[in-house]
């Protein structure tokens, strides 16, 4: 079951947790904890928290992780008066590997002892390899994936991210944190000076997690295990057209 969490959390390795009064939550008949009508509603709630925070966001850019994170990011960019861009992060299983690639051209490569489609997510190599240039990998099937990936990146208005820039990195949820960590690492290696992650709702493990970026959230759920969609009434896939329209505005 879900429960009351925190209204505002700003996490760093040194600052700990800042807690304000928690808002109410509701359940549907299926027993799911429902905080948001849809991704836009989640973005609006998160934007209110960020506007009221003491963090100075002057000079930042808002970057939504495509696709769903862009819709959450749009109200935040509007509320803070900041430009909105997207960043594509996607993965593919190839031979005995799993590649998580970013629109900056880098990514993380996991190696399996057996073909990737035959193992569970908990059996990945504990020491994955960071790849500076995904296009240089020699993996069967990579060319087709990478061509389609780059086409999507262009449609979504991904980047460019200037060295020395400051980024508010937004996604619609955080379960394991893998996507967020990879996206942040990609930005840092591209020369971005500061990353602040903004996530509408997170799970309790976040309270003891160590990140190399700050994290702002509207709610820390008490549910120890939950898929992101459990917190939304409407969590349908975001069409490409919505991402393109949001980043073109």
XYZ file of C-alpha atoms in Angstrom:
249
model
C 0.000 0.000 0.000
C 1.066 3.572 -0.532
C 1.302 6.249 2.077
C 2.125 9.802 2.926
C 5.504 10.961 1.734
C 7.201 14.335 1.623
C 6.079 17.398 -0.262
C 9.520 18.672 -1.132
C 12.852 16.888 -0.985
C 16.177 18.343 -2.032
C 18.890 15.702 -1.766
C 22.647 15.986 -1.974
C 25.374 13.958 -0.305
C 25.856 16.723 2.242
C 22.549 18.542 2.703
C 20.304 15.630 3.660
C 16.550 15.984 3.315
C 14.349 19.085 3.513
C 10.739 18.216 4.369
C 7.612 20.363 4.106
C 3.990 19.413 4.781
C 2.780 16.442 2.681
C -0.258 16.826 0.412
C -3.145 14.330 0.387
C -3.206 11.335 -1.916
C -5.914 9.016 -3.186
C -6.501 5.403 -4.210
C -8.542 3.973 -7.028
C -10.523 0.748 -6.680
C -7.496 -1.264 -7.714
C -5.527 -0.127 -4.698
C -3.012 2.004 -6.576
C -1.631 5.151 -5.018
C -2.703 7.884 -7.401
C -1.044 11.267 -7.167
C -1.352 12.647 -10.700
C -4.076 12.957 -13.327
C -1.444 12.712 -16.062
C 2.106 13.835 -16.837
C 1.076 17.472 -17.276
C -0.527 17.466 -13.825
C 2.652 15.930 -12.385
C 4.732 18.653 -14.017
C 2.486 21.382 -12.647
C 2.720 20.038 -9.097
C 6.487 19.690 -9.369
C 6.761 23.189 -10.856
C 4.991 24.657 -7.813
C 7.572 23.035 -5.544
C 10.464 24.331 -7.616
C 9.105 27.887 -7.749
C 8.740 27.908 -3.947
C 12.182 26.406 -3.315
C 15.203 28.495 -2.371
C 17.164 27.161 -5.325
C 18.160 29.835 -7.834
C 17.384 28.473 -11.294
C 18.465 31.551 -13.220
C 20.463 30.532 -16.282
C 19.321 26.892 -16.209
C 17.825 24.958 -19.118
C 15.045 22.390 -18.642
C 15.672 19.018 -20.283
C 12.987 16.319 -20.366
C 13.994 12.701 -20.876
C 12.014 11.648 -23.948
C 9.369 10.825 -24.282
C 7.272 11.096 -21.104
C 9.735 13.281 -19.225
C 9.307 16.050 -21.798
C 5.605 16.404 -20.968
C 6.424 16.658 -17.246
C 9.160 19.170 -18.034
C 6.976 21.521 -20.065
C 5.062 23.104 -17.113
C 8.343 23.424 -15.209
C 9.987 25.325 -18.059
C 6.930 27.575 -18.340
C 6.762 28.280 -14.593
C 10.469 29.082 -14.334
C 10.639 30.958 -17.659
C 13.372 28.675 -18.977
C 14.004 27.057 -22.382
C 12.898 23.441 -22.875
C 14.816 20.722 -24.687
C 14.666 16.946 -24.710
C 17.196 14.177 -24.269
C 16.646 10.706 -25.640
C 17.788 7.713 -23.590
C 16.917 4.242 -24.869
C 18.243 0.702 -24.645
C 18.552 -2.296 -26.899
C 19.643 -5.923 -26.416
C 22.274 -6.971 -28.933
C 23.963 -10.386 -28.884
C 25.138 -10.888 -25.282
C 24.955 -7.201 -24.368
C 22.463 -4.520 -23.380
C 23.240 -0.995 -24.538
C 21.670 2.102 -23.002
C 22.402 4.963 -25.381
C 21.904 8.722 -25.073
C 21.335 11.366 -27.721
C 24.777 12.771 -26.897
C 26.284 9.699 -28.558
C 27.540 8.011 -25.403
C 26.029 5.375 -23.152
C 26.427 2.338 -20.925
C 27.141 -1.193 -22.156
C 26.231 -4.218 -20.024
C 27.749 -7.605 -20.841
C 25.951 -10.890 -20.120
C 27.343 -14.402 -19.911
C 24.388 -15.568 -22.019
C 22.280 -13.736 -24.623
C 20.610 -10.701 -23.080
C 17.079 -11.844 -23.899
C 17.601 -14.996 -21.801
C 18.490 -13.329 -18.516
C 16.715 -11.177 -15.944
C 17.628 -7.594 -15.199
C 19.326 -8.610 -11.937
C 21.922 -10.704 -13.768
C 23.707 -7.911 -15.580
C 27.428 -7.382 -15.313
C 28.115 -5.516 -12.062
C 30.822 -3.506 -13.815
C 29.237 -2.117 -16.979
C 31.395 -0.231 -19.446
C 30.880 3.455 -20.229
C 31.030 4.033 -23.994
C 32.167 7.438 -25.243
C 31.000 6.887 -28.843
C 28.226 4.358 -29.338
C 28.580 4.476 -33.137
C 32.047 2.922 -32.883
C 30.839 -0.272 -31.224
C 30.956 -3.400 -33.357
C 27.731 -5.207 -32.508
C 25.406 -7.036 -34.858
C 22.188 -5.040 -35.219
C 23.627 -1.824 -33.800
C 23.588 0.100 -37.095
C 19.828 -0.305 -37.520
C 19.140 0.715 -33.910
C 21.497 3.684 -34.044
C 20.071 5.018 -37.320
C 16.522 4.959 -35.925
C 17.750 6.396 -32.616
C 19.371 9.376 -34.333
C 16.254 10.037 -36.416
C 14.177 10.172 -33.229
C 16.736 12.473 -31.595
C 16.400 14.952 -34.453
C 12.597 14.858 -34.282
C 12.638 15.470 -30.530
C 14.901 18.541 -30.746
C 17.578 16.929 -28.569
C 20.269 19.332 -27.403
C 22.721 20.741 -28.162
C 23.915 21.165 -24.583
C 26.581 23.818 -24.178
C 29.689 23.119 -22.075
C 29.351 25.011 -18.805
C 25.547 25.033 -18.937
C 23.237 24.166 -16.040
C 20.484 21.620 -16.542
C 17.229 20.711 -14.795
C 16.835 17.069 -15.843
C 13.218 15.862 -15.721
C 11.587 12.444 -15.999
C 8.108 11.136 -15.184
C 9.317 8.744 -12.489
C 12.255 7.017 -10.887
C 12.236 3.314 -9.985
C 15.856 2.112 -10.165
C 17.502 5.417 -11.101
C 19.499 3.874 -13.943
C 18.149 6.085 -16.723
C 18.603 9.225 -14.651
C 22.172 8.354 -13.676
C 23.154 7.570 -17.271
C 21.583 10.787 -18.552
C 23.339 12.866 -15.886
C 26.696 11.200 -16.552
C 26.286 11.819 -20.273
C 25.617 15.511 -19.630
C 28.567 15.889 -17.263
C 30.913 14.235 -19.743
C 29.610 16.632 -22.385
C 30.793 19.533 -20.248
C 27.597 20.480 -18.407
C 28.496 22.249 -15.163
C 25.521 21.347 -12.968
C 22.597 18.927 -13.077
C 19.513 19.164 -10.870
C 17.103 16.261 -11.306
C 13.362 16.900 -10.958
C 11.100 13.856 -10.529
C 7.411 13.988 -9.506
C 7.465 10.934 -7.232
C 10.223 8.609 -6.012
C 10.510 5.510 -3.823
C 11.885 5.383 -0.240
C 15.334 4.087 -1.198
C 16.064 7.566 -2.522
C 16.592 8.800 1.050
C 19.871 6.883 1.349
C 20.957 7.031 -2.300
C 24.139 8.779 -3.388
C 23.963 10.860 -6.545
C 26.348 13.300 -8.202
C 23.452 15.729 -8.654
C 20.713 17.332 -6.574
C 17.225 15.866 -6.678
C 13.923 17.669 -6.238
C 10.674 15.733 -5.922
C 7.030 16.432 -5.087
C 6.588 13.194 -3.166
C 8.508 10.314 -1.603
C 6.085 7.393 -1.597
C 6.191 4.778 1.171
C 5.687 2.033 -1.415
C 8.918 0.053 -1.471
C 8.250 -1.383 -4.915
C 6.172 0.317 -7.564
C 6.123 0.986 -11.273
C 5.947 4.641 -12.242
C 2.546 4.218 -13.881
C 0.996 3.299 -10.527
C 1.069 6.961 -9.508
C -0.866 8.241 -12.537
C -4.521 7.957 -13.563
C -3.443 8.319 -17.184
C -0.010 6.918 -18.086
C -0.385 6.174 -21.768
C 2.656 6.279 -24.050
C 3.542 9.780 -25.159
C 3.239 10.216 -28.954
C 6.248 11.561 -30.837
C 4.129 14.478 -31.992
C 3.618 15.707 -28.419
C 7.355 15.663 -27.745
C 8.089 17.518 -30.979
C 5.404 20.133 -30.284
C 6.614 20.697 -26.717
C 10.260 21.232 -27.633
C 9.407 23.367 -30.667
C 7.412 25.880 -28.601
